[in-house]
Amino acid sequence: MANAASETIDLDSILKQLGAFGKYNIVNYALLLFPIFLAGMYGSVFVFEGPDISYRCEISQCEGSNESFWIEHAIPRDKNELSKCKQYQFIGNYSQSNRTCSEPDFNKAVIEECEKYVYSDEDSAVKDVKERGEGRITFYFILDSPTAEYTRVARALRVMVRARGVVIAYLEECGLFNLGCQNWKRTLIGTIHNSGLFLSLPLTGIISDRYGRKVALSIACLMNGIFGFIRSFSTSYIMMLIFEFLEAGLGAGAYSTAFVLAMELVGPKGRVFGNTLINAVYVLGLMSLSGLSWWLQDWRLQIRIIYAPAFLGFTYLWILNESVRWLLSKGRQNEAVDILKKAMKMNKVDLSDDVLSPLSELGNAEDTKSKEVTPKEEENKSSFSRALKSNIIRKRVLVCSFLWITCTFVYYGLSINSVSLAGNKYLNFMLVAFVEIPANFACLLVLDRFGRKRTLITTYVLSACLCISLSLIPKDQKWLPLIIYLSGKFSITIAYSSVYIYVSEVFPTNVRQSLLAVCSALGRVGSTLAPLTPLLALYYDNLPAIFFGSMTLVASALVFTLPETINVPLPDTVEEAEKLSRRKDVKDNA
């Protein structure tokens, strides 16, 4: 009976002869790229659900009069802008017949907190207008056109006056959430969403390693669709938070499952290119999210549009092929052989006898094992605990987890804070996302040429230098901060892509997704904290950039403790994974 090691060697040689991207690979990759595209939108949708918008205190005694006469006297300034949360004490005599306010009506010696807010027309759950509509109201004016007094009355009623006494009223329901001056509640939306990954990644990893990759992927897509769609009908802030968590907690593992399935679909030479393709499609999802938000200006409708396609992912349970490597690790050789023969037929490849003979042996071995006691099944049940008993594997999990924390913290932190850069926030987000495409192609060029370790160390150090330098640039500079910002996103994207590949190469097959899920789940500490970084800027503008730079410096030092994996076959057992750390030199196995 062939052991796991021989099965891996045979499989790698088969994949090499089948070709990295034949017709079979292309069809399956195309199927996998669909949930990855959706994951690009789902991972950052919270950025456009509750973005910070313009608003101020509502001065009910003055709202019907011309703002230019009183706004500067009613609202104090904060950093050269009108305060969002403060107002001067109103001391004027309020009269329904006289709604004109001026400087004497306010006591600038006393500053008060807002009780109500006047929001801008920007779309956000911060104010959350549930429905908008138009109605016609007719005023009968003495004159052919409305007078200034009637105009003030109309403004107080939140309507727009048009000629000849016709008023178009924009009817709005009261805001459901009303999160003005509650920045912690606004940023908590993203934190709750990303905290769901602590549940989803280990849970999906367990399902994937026990029941199969396509089962885990199909279930995750279904959960995305159900809970994401329900979230668009939230009637309260608490309901929104609950479904933010459930959608991510039960569905966010779709990306990691699709990634592992894709990495196991090709041989060593195809991993980096496959990863580059995956990341490019993920970026397209990010850019599509920003463009859709810009166009729709309705976060509820946006959520319904982007989550509806997730239901199609559940059909993968019937149309997607299972991972051959996973089937072999579970002793299901006949199923693996059938899929490999299907791939041979689609790719129009005739394998040599040296390759076909092990396939037959594997198929016959399955029939023999069905009649015997199957110690391998018992081994699979305890494989996760056996892996964690290894000191080398445990240390590797901890180090890889910190590398992941750093990548997610800086990566998502830069993306989230991009909407606060000067200019159009949608274009800024697109630009910061777009820079990931050349970064991923750069990753394709450097990983196989310079190796995983050297690439990670260099990009972490570069990210640190770029992020810290942001705090040294004068505020009057316009283009230089944006260039450095994009360069920082460029370098951390290379590091993030490298970490994904690296982590998938240092753990054994039968627990690969489980351990990758552990590292990714712990790494989500970074993405959970990232939505809170805009709050740091309230105390010091460059504090987020300093945090980003400090963490990347520590991560670069930890990379020195890890083994190199360039051109090394994926380890199938704990022993093979441990041997990676004992290698002094990694030779080219191409």
mmCIF file of C-alpha atoms in Angstrom, residues 154-527:
data_model
loop_
_atom_site.group_PDB
_atom_site.id
_atom_site.type_symbol
_atom_site.label_atom_id
_atom_site.label_comp_id
_atom_site.label_asym_id
_atom_site.label_seq_id
_atom_site.Cartn_x
_atom_site.Cartn_y
_atom_site.Cartn_z
ATOM 1 C CA ALA A 154 -40.343 75.754 3.226
ATOM 2 C CA ARG A 155 -36.760 75.186 4.387
ATOM 3 C CA ALA A 156 -38.006 74.575 7.900
ATOM 4 C CA LEU A 157 -40.330 71.930 6.459
ATOM 5 C CA ARG A 158 -37.377 70.392 4.545
ATOM 6 C CA VAL A 159 -38.936 71.025 1.157
ATOM 7 C CA MET A 160 -37.662 72.690 -1.988
ATOM 8 C CA VAL A 161 -39.593 75.690 -3.285
ATOM 9 C CA ARG A 162 -40.161 76.146 -6.995
ATOM 10 C CA ALA A 163 -41.845 78.934 -8.932
ATOM 11 C CA ARG A 164 -45.604 79.681 -8.843
ATOM 12 C CA GLY A 165 -46.148 78.169 -5.430
ATOM 13 C CA VAL A 166 -45.301 74.593 -6.352
ATOM 14 C CA VAL A 167 -43.207 72.735 -3.816
ATOM 15 C CA ILE A 168 -41.508 69.364 -4.346
ATOM 16 C CA ALA A 169 -41.238 67.702 -0.957
ATOM 17 C CA TYR A 170 -38.646 65.012 -0.420
ATOM 18 C CA LEU A 171 -40.312 62.797 2.144
ATOM 19 C CA GLU A 172 -37.896 61.004 4.425
ATOM 20 C CA GLU A 173 -38.449 58.661 7.326
ATOM 21 C CA CYS A 174 -36.605 59.370 10.516
ATOM 22 C CA GLY A 175 -33.111 57.899 10.702
ATOM 23 C CA LEU A 176 -33.130 54.402 12.146
ATOM 24 C CA PHE A 177 -29.587 54.473 13.518
ATOM 25 C CA ASN A 178 -28.732 58.171 14.052
ATOM 26 C CA LEU A 179 -25.041 57.580 14.840
ATOM 27 C CA GLY A 180 -23.934 61.212 14.725
ATOM 28 C CA CYS A 181 -20.926 61.871 16.994
ATOM 29 C CA GLN A 182 -20.734 58.174 17.900
ATOM 30 C CA ASN A 183 -17.640 57.251 15.919
ATOM 31 C CA TRP A 184 -17.025 54.168 18.017
ATOM 32 C CA LYS A 185 -20.415 52.788 16.944
ATOM 33 C CA ARG A 186 -19.704 53.580 13.309
ATOM 34 C CA THR A 187 -16.287 51.880 13.315
ATOM 35 C CA LEU A 188 -17.665 49.002 15.394
ATOM 36 C CA ILE A 189 -19.590 47.853 12.299
ATOM 37 C CA GLY A 190 -16.314 46.898 10.601
ATOM 38 C CA THR A 191 -14.836 45.476 13.790
ATOM 39 C CA ILE A 192 -17.841 43.205 14.357
ATOM 40 C CA HIS A 193 -17.736 42.080 10.728
ATOM 41 C CA ASN A 194 -14.057 41.167 10.893
ATOM 42 C CA SER A 195 -14.408 39.551 14.325
ATOM 43 C CA GLY A 196 -16.682 37.014 12.643
ATOM 44 C CA LEU A 197 -13.590 35.633 10.928
ATOM 45 C CA PHE A 198 -12.421 34.243 14.275
ATOM 46 C CA LEU A 199 -15.333 31.823 13.972
ATOM 47 C CA SER A 200 -15.571 31.317 10.218
ATOM 48 C CA LEU A 201 -11.974 30.437 9.376
ATOM 49 C CA PRO A 202 -11.478 27.618 11.933
ATOM 50 C CA LEU A 203 -15.021 26.347 11.356
ATOM 51 C CA THR A 204 -14.629 26.309 7.581
ATOM 52 C CA GLY A 205 -11.178 24.768 7.950
ATOM 53 C CA ILE A 206 -12.554 21.896 10.030
ATOM 54 C CA ILE A 207 -15.386 21.288 7.565
ATOM 55 C CA SER A 208 -12.966 21.485 4.643
ATOM 56 C CA ASP A 209 -10.425 19.043 6.067
ATOM 57 C CA ARG A 210 -13.091 16.605 7.280
ATOM 58 C CA TYR A 211 -15.824 16.727 4.627
ATOM 59 C CA GLY A 212 -14.060 18.221 1.625
ATOM 60 C CA ARG A 213 -13.119 21.528 0.054
ATOM 61 C CA LYS A 214 -16.165 21.882 -2.193
ATOM 62 C CA VAL A 215 -18.575 21.129 0.677
ATOM 63 C CA ALA A 216 -17.021 23.866 2.798
ATOM 64 C CA LEU A 217 -17.019 26.324 -0.092
ATOM 65 C CA SER A 218 -20.668 25.661 -0.999
ATOM 66 C CA ILE A 219 -21.880 26.072 2.582
ATOM 67 C CA ALA A 220 -19.876 29.280 3.079
ATOM 68 C CA CYS A 221 -21.344 30.807 -0.085
ATOM 69 C CA LEU A 222 -24.861 29.935 1.057
ATOM 70 C CA MET A 223 -24.277 31.553 4.452
ATOM 71 C CA ASN A 224 -22.952 34.683 2.759
ATOM 72 C CA GLY A 225 -26.085 34.966 0.670
ATOM 73 C CA ILE A 226 -28.582 34.317 3.485
ATOM 74 C CA PHE A 227 -27.170 36.530 6.232
ATOM 75 C CA GLY A 228 -25.844 39.248 3.921
ATOM 76 C CA PHE A 229 -29.215 39.642 2.233
ATOM 77 C CA ILE A 230 -31.079 39.709 5.545
ATOM 78 C CA ARG A 231 -28.707 42.420 6.819
ATOM 79 C CA SER A 232 -29.951 44.813 4.154
ATOM 80 C CA PHE A 233 -33.339 44.836 5.916
ATOM 81 C CA SER A 234 -31.940 45.762 9.342
ATOM 82 C CA THR A 235 -34.408 47.788 11.372
ATOM 83 C CA SER A 236 -31.992 48.647 14.173
ATOM 84 C CA TYR A 237 -28.304 49.110 14.816
ATOM 85 C CA ILE A 238 -28.162 45.951 16.958
ATOM 86 C CA MET A 239 -29.814 43.877 14.223
ATOM 87 C CA MET A 240 -27.246 45.162 11.743
ATOM 88 C CA LEU A 241 -24.361 44.159 14.037
ATOM 89 C CA ILE A 242 -25.794 40.680 14.615
ATOM 90 C CA PHE A 243 -26.040 39.927 10.909
ATOM 91 C CA GLU A 244 -22.655 41.524 10.218
ATOM 92 C CA PHE A 245 -21.181 38.936 12.569
ATOM 93 C CA LEU A 246 -23.240 35.993 11.314
ATOM 94 C CA GLU A 247 -22.506 36.702 7.648
ATOM 95 C CA ALA A 248 -18.761 36.876 8.246
ATOM 96 C CA GLY A 249 -18.776 34.226 10.980
ATOM 97 C CA LEU A 250 -20.381 31.575 8.794
ATOM 98 C CA GLY A 251 -19.462 32.712 5.286
ATOM 99 C CA ALA A 252 -16.091 34.465 5.218
ATOM 100 C CA GLY A 253 -14.248 31.152 4.954
ATOM 101 C CA ALA A 254 -15.251 30.940 1.286
ATOM 102 C CA TYR A 255 -12.109 32.805 0.227
ATOM 103 C CA SER A 256 -9.637 30.670 2.171
ATOM 104 C CA THR A 257 -11.346 27.474 0.979
ATOM 105 C CA ALA A 258 -11.275 28.566 -2.661
ATOM 106 C CA PHE A 259 -7.634 29.569 -2.235
ATOM 107 C CA VAL A 260 -6.587 26.201 -0.785
ATOM 108 C CA LEU A 261 -8.536 24.340 -3.477
ATOM 109 C CA ALA A 262 -6.780 26.419 -6.137
ATOM 110 C CA MET A 263 -3.321 25.835 -4.635
ATOM 111 C CA GLU A 264 -3.949 22.074 -4.541
ATOM 112 C CA LEU A 265 -5.172 22.112 -8.125
ATOM 113 C CA VAL A 266 -1.757 22.908 -9.613
ATOM 114 C CA GLY A 267 1.825 21.814 -9.074
ATOM 115 C CA PRO A 268 4.628 23.851 -7.437
ATOM 116 C CA LYS A 269 5.341 25.819 -10.624
ATOM 117 C CA GLY A 270 1.740 26.958 -10.947
ATOM 118 C CA ARG A 271 1.167 28.158 -7.389
ATOM 119 C CA VAL A 272 2.588 31.659 -7.688
ATOM 120 C CA PHE A 273 0.825 32.432 -10.983
ATOM 121 C CA GLY A 274 -2.417 30.986 -9.612
ATOM 122 C CA ASN A 275 -2.090 33.139 -6.505
ATOM 123 C CA THR A 276 -1.484 36.209 -8.671
ATOM 124 C CA LEU A 277 -4.617 35.496 -10.687
ATOM 125 C CA ILE A 278 -6.664 35.001 -7.523
ATOM 126 C CA ASN A 279 -5.478 38.272 -6.011
ATOM 127 C CA ALA A 280 -6.129 40.200 -9.233
ATOM 128 C CA VAL A 281 -9.744 38.993 -9.252
ATOM 129 C CA TYR A 282 -10.065 39.848 -5.549
ATOM 130 C CA VAL A 283 -8.920 43.396 -6.343
ATOM 131 C CA LEU A 284 -11.518 43.637 -9.111
ATOM 132 C CA GLY A 285 -14.080 42.826 -6.444
ATOM 133 C CA LEU A 286 -12.785 45.676 -4.283
ATOM 134 C CA MET A 287 -12.896 48.143 -7.157
ATOM 135 C CA SER A 288 -16.371 46.982 -8.164
ATOM 136 C CA LEU A 289 -17.550 47.556 -4.595
ATOM 137 C CA SER A 290 -16.334 51.158 -4.633
ATOM 138 C CA GLY A 291 -17.768 51.855 -8.083
ATOM 139 C CA LEU A 292 -21.123 50.332 -7.158
ATOM 140 C CA SER A 293 -21.255 52.385 -3.941
ATOM 141 C CA TRP A 294 -20.475 55.551 -5.874
ATOM 142 C CA TRP A 295 -23.184 54.830 -8.422
ATOM 143 C CA LEU A 296 -25.992 53.589 -6.160
ATOM 144 C CA GLN A 297 -25.566 55.864 -3.125
ATOM 145 C CA ASP A 298 -27.805 53.445 -1.224
ATOM 146 C CA TRP A 299 -26.069 51.003 1.112
ATOM 147 C CA ARG A 300 -29.125 48.784 1.534
ATOM 148 C CA LEU A 301 -29.647 48.303 -2.204
ATOM 149 C CA GLN A 302 -25.917 47.780 -2.643
ATOM 150 C CA ILE A 303 -25.888 44.920 -0.128
ATOM 151 C CA ARG A 304 -28.813 43.208 -1.834
ATOM 152 C CA ILE A 305 -27.120 43.426 -5.216
ATOM 153 C CA ILE A 306 -23.737 42.066 -4.132
ATOM 154 C CA TYR A 307 -25.006 39.271 -1.871
ATOM 155 C CA ALA A 308 -27.651 37.842 -4.200
ATOM 156 C CA PRO A 309 -25.037 36.104 -6.448
ATOM 157 C CA ALA A 310 -23.647 34.241 -3.430
ATOM 158 C CA PHE A 311 -26.565 31.808 -3.646
ATOM 159 C CA LEU A 312 -25.122 30.551 -6.940
ATOM 160 C CA GLY A 313 -22.060 29.354 -5.037
ATOM 161 C CA PHE A 314 -24.140 26.669 -3.333
ATOM 162 C CA THR A 315 -24.467 24.903 -6.693
ATOM 163 C CA TYR A 316 -20.716 24.153 -6.495
ATOM 164 C CA LEU A 317 -21.700 21.195 -4.350
ATOM 165 C CA TRP A 318 -22.714 19.478 -7.585
ATOM 166 C CA ILE A 319 -20.622 21.108 -10.331
ATOM 167 C CA LEU A 320 -17.168 21.566 -8.761
ATOM 168 C CA ASN A 321 -14.527 18.836 -8.651
ATOM 169 C CA GLU A 322 -13.089 17.907 -5.274
ATOM 170 C CA SER A 323 -9.393 18.390 -4.507
ATOM 171 C CA VAL A 324 -7.461 15.301 -5.639
ATOM 172 C CA ARG A 325 -4.826 15.912 -2.977
ATOM 173 C CA TRP A 326 -7.495 15.981 -0.250
ATOM 174 C CA LEU A 327 -9.106 12.771 -1.563
ATOM 175 C CA LEU A 328 -5.747 10.975 -1.473
ATOM 176 C CA SER A 329 -5.072 12.197 2.062
ATOM 177 C CA LYS A 330 -8.418 10.662 3.094
ATOM 178 C CA GLY A 331 -7.723 7.331 1.427
ATOM 179 C CA ARG A 332 -10.387 7.845 -1.264
ATOM 180 C CA GLN A 333 -8.083 6.824 -4.085
ATOM 181 C CA ASN A 334 -10.718 5.656 -6.580
ATOM 182 C CA GLU A 335 -12.439 9.041 -6.561
ATOM 183 C CA ALA A 336 -9.074 10.733 -6.988
ATOM 184 C CA VAL A 337 -8.215 8.468 -9.921
ATOM 185 C CA ASP A 338 -11.541 9.257 -11.614
ATOM 186 C CA ILE A 339 -10.917 12.991 -11.349
ATOM 187 C CA LEU A 340 -7.346 12.661 -12.616
ATOM 188 C CA LYS A 341 -8.534 10.662 -15.617
ATOM 189 C CA LYS A 342 -11.143 13.351 -16.274
ATOM 190 C CA ALA A 343 -8.384 15.967 -16.164
ATOM 191 C CA MET A 344 -6.261 13.880 -18.563
ATOM 192 C CA LYS A 345 -9.144 13.729 -21.017
ATOM 193 C CA MET A 346 -9.931 17.455 -20.830
ATOM 194 C CA ASN A 347 -6.268 18.449 -21.120
ATOM 195 C CA LYS A 348 -5.752 15.909 -23.933
ATOM 196 C CA VAL A 349 -2.694 14.494 -22.191
ATOM 197 C CA ASP A 350 -1.498 10.892 -22.393
ATOM 198 C CA LEU A 351 0.445 10.054 -19.273
ATOM 199 C CA SER A 352 3.387 7.661 -19.353
ATOM 200 C CA ASP A 353 3.207 4.121 -17.951
ATOM 201 C CA ASP A 354 5.469 5.155 -15.072
ATOM 202 C CA VAL A 355 2.771 7.550 -13.967
ATOM 203 C CA LEU A 356 -0.282 5.432 -14.773
ATOM 204 C CA SER A 357 0.913 2.360 -12.846
ATOM 205 C CA PRO A 358 0.871 4.105 -9.431
ATOM 206 C CA LEU A 359 -2.677 5.277 -10.247
ATOM 207 C CA SER A 360 -3.819 1.686 -10.637
ATOM 208 C CA GLU A 361 -2.046 0.674 -7.435
ATOM 209 C CA LEU A 362 -3.771 3.463 -5.553
ATOM 210 C CA GLY A 363 -7.169 2.363 -6.882
ATOM 211 C CA ASN A 364 -6.575 -1.266 -5.943
ATOM 212 C CA ALA A 365 -5.289 -0.235 -2.533
ATOM 213 C CA GLU A 366 -8.634 1.351 -1.721
ATOM 214 C CA ASP A 367 -10.514 -1.921 -2.310
ATOM 215 C CA THR A 368 -8.025 -3.784 -0.135
ATOM 216 C CA LYS A 369 -8.262 -1.274 2.692
ATOM 217 C CA SER A 370 -12.054 -1.493 2.750
ATOM 218 C CA LYS A 371 -11.727 -5.083 3.944
ATOM 219 C CA GLU A 372 -9.117 -4.381 6.567
ATOM 220 C CA VAL A 373 -8.811 -2.333 9.671
ATOM 221 C CA THR A 374 -8.002 1.151 8.476
ATOM 222 C CA PRO A 375 -5.370 2.639 10.769
ATOM 223 C CA LYS A 376 -5.077 5.614 8.428
ATOM 224 C CA GLU A 377 -8.586 6.747 9.386
ATOM 225 C CA GLU A 378 -7.546 6.775 13.031
ATOM 226 C CA GLU A 379 -4.401 8.614 12.025
ATOM 227 C CA ASN A 380 -6.453 11.271 10.212
ATOM 228 C CA LYS A 381 -8.637 11.814 13.277
ATOM 229 C CA SER A 382 -5.616 12.592 15.417
ATOM 230 C CA SER A 383 -3.559 14.353 12.740
ATOM 231 C CA PHE A 384 -4.402 17.837 13.995
ATOM 232 C CA SER A 385 -3.414 17.066 17.578
ATOM 233 C CA ARG A 386 -0.280 15.265 16.373
ATOM 234 C CA ALA A 387 0.715 18.288 14.354
ATOM 235 C CA LEU A 388 0.354 20.613 17.337
ATOM 236 C CA LYS A 389 2.487 18.295 19.487
ATOM 237 C CA SER A 390 5.419 19.166 17.267
ATOM 238 C CA ASN A 391 7.482 22.046 18.676
ATOM 239 C CA ILE A 392 8.483 23.067 15.162
ATOM 240 C CA ILE A 393 4.884 23.179 13.942
ATOM 241 C CA ARG A 394 3.693 25.081 17.038
ATOM 242 C CA LYS A 395 6.386 27.741 16.648
ATOM 243 C CA ARG A 396 5.621 27.959 12.958
ATOM 244 C CA VAL A 397 1.919 28.509 13.699
ATOM 245 C CA LEU A 398 2.713 31.347 16.133
ATOM 246 C CA VAL A 399 5.137 33.108 13.812
ATOM 247 C CA CYS A 400 2.893 32.725 10.767
ATOM 248 C CA SER A 401 -0.036 34.044 12.808
ATOM 249 C CA PHE A 402 1.864 37.210 13.710
ATOM 250 C CA LEU A 403 2.906 37.687 10.095
ATOM 251 C CA TRP A 404 -0.766 37.400 9.182
ATOM 252 C CA ILE A 405 -1.805 39.854 11.925
ATOM 253 C CA THR A 406 0.669 42.384 10.573
ATOM 254 C CA CYS A 407 -0.481 41.960 6.978
ATOM 255 C CA THR A 408 -4.195 42.253 7.767
ATOM 256 C CA PHE A 409 -3.694 45.200 10.141
ATOM 257 C CA VAL A 410 -1.645 47.236 7.669
ATOM 258 C CA TYR A 411 -3.458 46.058 4.524
ATOM 259 C CA TYR A 412 -6.974 46.780 5.775
ATOM 260 C CA GLY A 413 -5.833 49.802 7.759
ATOM 261 C CA LEU A 414 -4.457 51.484 4.646
ATOM 262 C CA SER A 415 -7.580 50.588 2.650
ATOM 263 C CA ILE A 416 -9.973 51.902 5.296
ATOM 264 C CA ASN A 417 -8.040 55.108 5.923
ATOM 265 C CA SER A 418 -7.815 55.795 2.175
ATOM 266 C CA VAL A 419 -11.359 57.220 2.214
ATOM 267 C CA SER A 420 -10.094 59.991 4.524
ATOM 268 C CA LEU A 421 -7.481 61.146 1.999
ATOM 269 C CA ALA A 422 -8.116 64.408 0.201
ATOM 270 C CA GLY A 423 -10.284 64.050 -2.886
ATOM 271 C CA ASN A 424 -13.066 61.695 -3.935
ATOM 272 C CA LYS A 425 -13.230 58.838 -1.424
ATOM 273 C CA TYR A 426 -14.520 56.356 -4.020
ATOM 274 C CA LEU A 427 -11.696 57.114 -6.441
ATOM 275 C CA ASN A 428 -9.155 56.974 -3.619
ATOM 276 C CA PHE A 429 -10.416 53.555 -2.579
ATOM 277 C CA MET A 430 -10.291 52.336 -6.186
ATOM 278 C CA LEU A 431 -6.758 53.668 -6.611
ATOM 279 C CA VAL A 432 -5.514 52.073 -3.397
ATOM 280 C CA ALA A 433 -7.156 48.806 -4.475
ATOM 281 C CA PHE A 434 -5.857 49.009 -8.045
ATOM 282 C CA VAL A 435 -2.245 49.269 -6.876
ATOM 283 C CA GLU A 436 -2.605 45.674 -5.664
ATOM 284 C CA ILE A 437 -2.732 44.386 -9.252
ATOM 285 C CA PRO A 438 0.829 45.454 -10.175
ATOM 286 C CA ALA A 439 1.881 44.421 -6.663
ATOM 287 C CA ASN A 440 0.625 40.888 -7.278
ATOM 288 C CA PHE A 441 2.408 40.687 -10.619
ATOM 289 C CA ALA A 442 5.561 41.907 -8.890
ATOM 290 C CA CYS A 443 4.995 39.107 -6.387
ATOM 291 C CA LEU A 444 4.855 36.690 -9.323
ATOM 292 C CA LEU A 445 8.268 37.896 -10.499
ATOM 293 C CA VAL A 446 10.120 38.001 -7.190
ATOM 294 C CA LEU A 447 8.826 34.979 -5.238
ATOM 295 C CA ASP A 448 10.232 32.317 -7.554
ATOM 296 C CA ARG A 449 13.381 34.317 -8.231
ATOM 297 C CA PHE A 450 14.408 35.470 -4.774
ATOM 298 C CA GLY A 451 12.496 33.044 -2.562
ATOM 299 C CA ARG A 452 9.803 33.473 0.066
ATOM 300 C CA LYS A 453 11.948 34.631 3.008
ATOM 301 C CA ARG A 454 13.916 37.311 1.207
ATOM 302 C CA THR A 455 10.757 38.699 -0.364
ATOM 303 C CA LEU A 456 8.913 38.860 2.959
ATOM 304 C CA ILE A 457 11.785 40.530 4.814
ATOM 305 C CA THR A 458 12.290 43.128 2.098
ATOM 306 C CA THR A 459 8.617 44.042 1.719
ATOM 307 C CA TYR A 460 8.022 44.258 5.475
ATOM 308 C CA VAL A 461 10.977 46.603 5.946
ATOM 309 C CA LEU A 462 9.932 48.681 2.938
ATOM 310 C CA SER A 463 6.379 48.949 4.281
ATOM 311 C CA ALA A 464 7.715 50.101 7.650
ATOM 312 C CA CYS A 465 9.867 52.827 6.082
ATOM 313 C CA LEU A 466 7.036 54.081 3.874
ATOM 314 C CA CYS A 467 4.417 54.125 6.629
ATOM 315 C CA ILE A 468 6.648 55.885 9.147
ATOM 316 C CA SER A 469 7.723 58.432 6.530
ATOM 317 C CA LEU A 470 4.077 59.497 6.193
ATOM 318 C CA SER A 471 4.312 61.065 9.640
ATOM 319 C CA LEU A 472 7.284 63.190 8.525
ATOM 320 C CA ILE A 473 5.673 64.806 5.477
ATOM 321 C CA PRO A 474 4.337 68.374 5.882
ATOM 322 C CA LYS A 475 0.563 68.627 5.651
ATOM 323 C CA ASP A 476 0.715 71.206 2.860
ATOM 324 C CA GLN A 477 2.059 68.540 0.475
ATOM 325 C CA LYS A 478 -0.647 67.231 -1.875
ATOM 326 C CA TRP A 479 0.736 64.500 -4.118
ATOM 327 C CA LEU A 480 3.677 63.189 -2.098
ATOM 328 C CA PRO A 481 1.543 61.678 0.717
ATOM 329 C CA LEU A 482 -0.640 59.898 -1.862
ATOM 330 C CA ILE A 483 2.404 58.489 -3.686
ATOM 331 C CA ILE A 484 3.936 57.199 -0.449
ATOM 332 C CA TYR A 485 0.542 55.872 0.657
ATOM 333 C CA LEU A 486 0.157 53.895 -2.558
ATOM 334 C CA SER A 487 3.748 52.642 -2.300
ATOM 335 C CA GLY A 488 3.032 51.403 1.219
ATOM 336 C CA LYS A 489 -0.064 49.555 -0.005
ATOM 337 C CA PHE A 490 2.022 48.143 -2.880
ATOM 338 C CA SER A 491 4.666 46.656 -0.584
ATOM 339 C CA ILE A 492 2.271 45.267 2.046
ATOM 340 C CA THR A 493 0.210 43.641 -0.733
ATOM 341 C CA ILE A 494 3.297 41.736 -1.895
ATOM 342 C CA ALA A 495 3.914 40.642 1.687
ATOM 343 C CA TYR A 496 0.276 39.589 2.167
ATOM 344 C CA SER A 497 0.254 37.546 -1.052
ATOM 345 C CA SER A 498 3.556 35.948 -0.080
ATOM 346 C CA VAL A 499 2.254 35.007 3.363
ATOM 347 C CA TYR A 500 -0.777 33.281 1.820
ATOM 348 C CA ILE A 501 1.462 31.172 -0.398
ATOM 349 C CA TYR A 502 4.052 30.579 2.289
ATOM 350 C CA VAL A 503 1.591 29.372 4.926
ATOM 351 C CA SER A 504 0.056 26.929 2.445
ATOM 352 C CA GLU A 505 3.527 25.448 1.844
ATOM 353 C CA VAL A 506 4.797 24.843 5.383
ATOM 354 C CA PHE A 507 2.027 22.622 6.799
ATOM 355 C CA PRO A 508 1.131 18.985 5.930
ATOM 356 C CA THR A 509 -1.733 18.166 3.570
ATOM 357 C CA ASN A 510 -4.123 16.451 5.995
ATOM 358 C CA VAL A 511 -4.188 19.503 8.289
ATOM 359 C CA ARG A 512 -3.165 22.190 5.825
ATOM 360 C CA GLN A 513 -6.432 24.127 5.747
ATOM 361 C CA SER A 514 -7.016 23.646 9.473
ATOM 362 C CA LEU A 515 -3.627 25.145 10.341
ATOM 363 C CA LEU A 516 -3.936 27.776 7.630
ATOM 364 C CA ALA A 517 -7.327 28.632 9.136
ATOM 365 C CA VAL A 518 -5.788 28.890 12.618
ATOM 366 C CA CYS A 519 -3.119 31.283 11.357
ATOM 367 C CA SER A 520 -5.646 33.254 9.348
ATOM 368 C CA ALA A 521 -8.129 33.382 12.238
ATOM 369 C CA LEU A 522 -5.495 34.620 14.687
ATOM 370 C CA GLY A 523 -4.291 36.962 11.981
ATOM 371 C CA ARG A 524 -7.721 38.516 11.886
ATOM 372 C CA VAL A 525 -6.843 40.311 15.090
ATOM 373 C CA GLY A 526 -5.254 42.778 12.683
ATOM 374 C CA SER A 527 -8.287 43.165 10.431
#
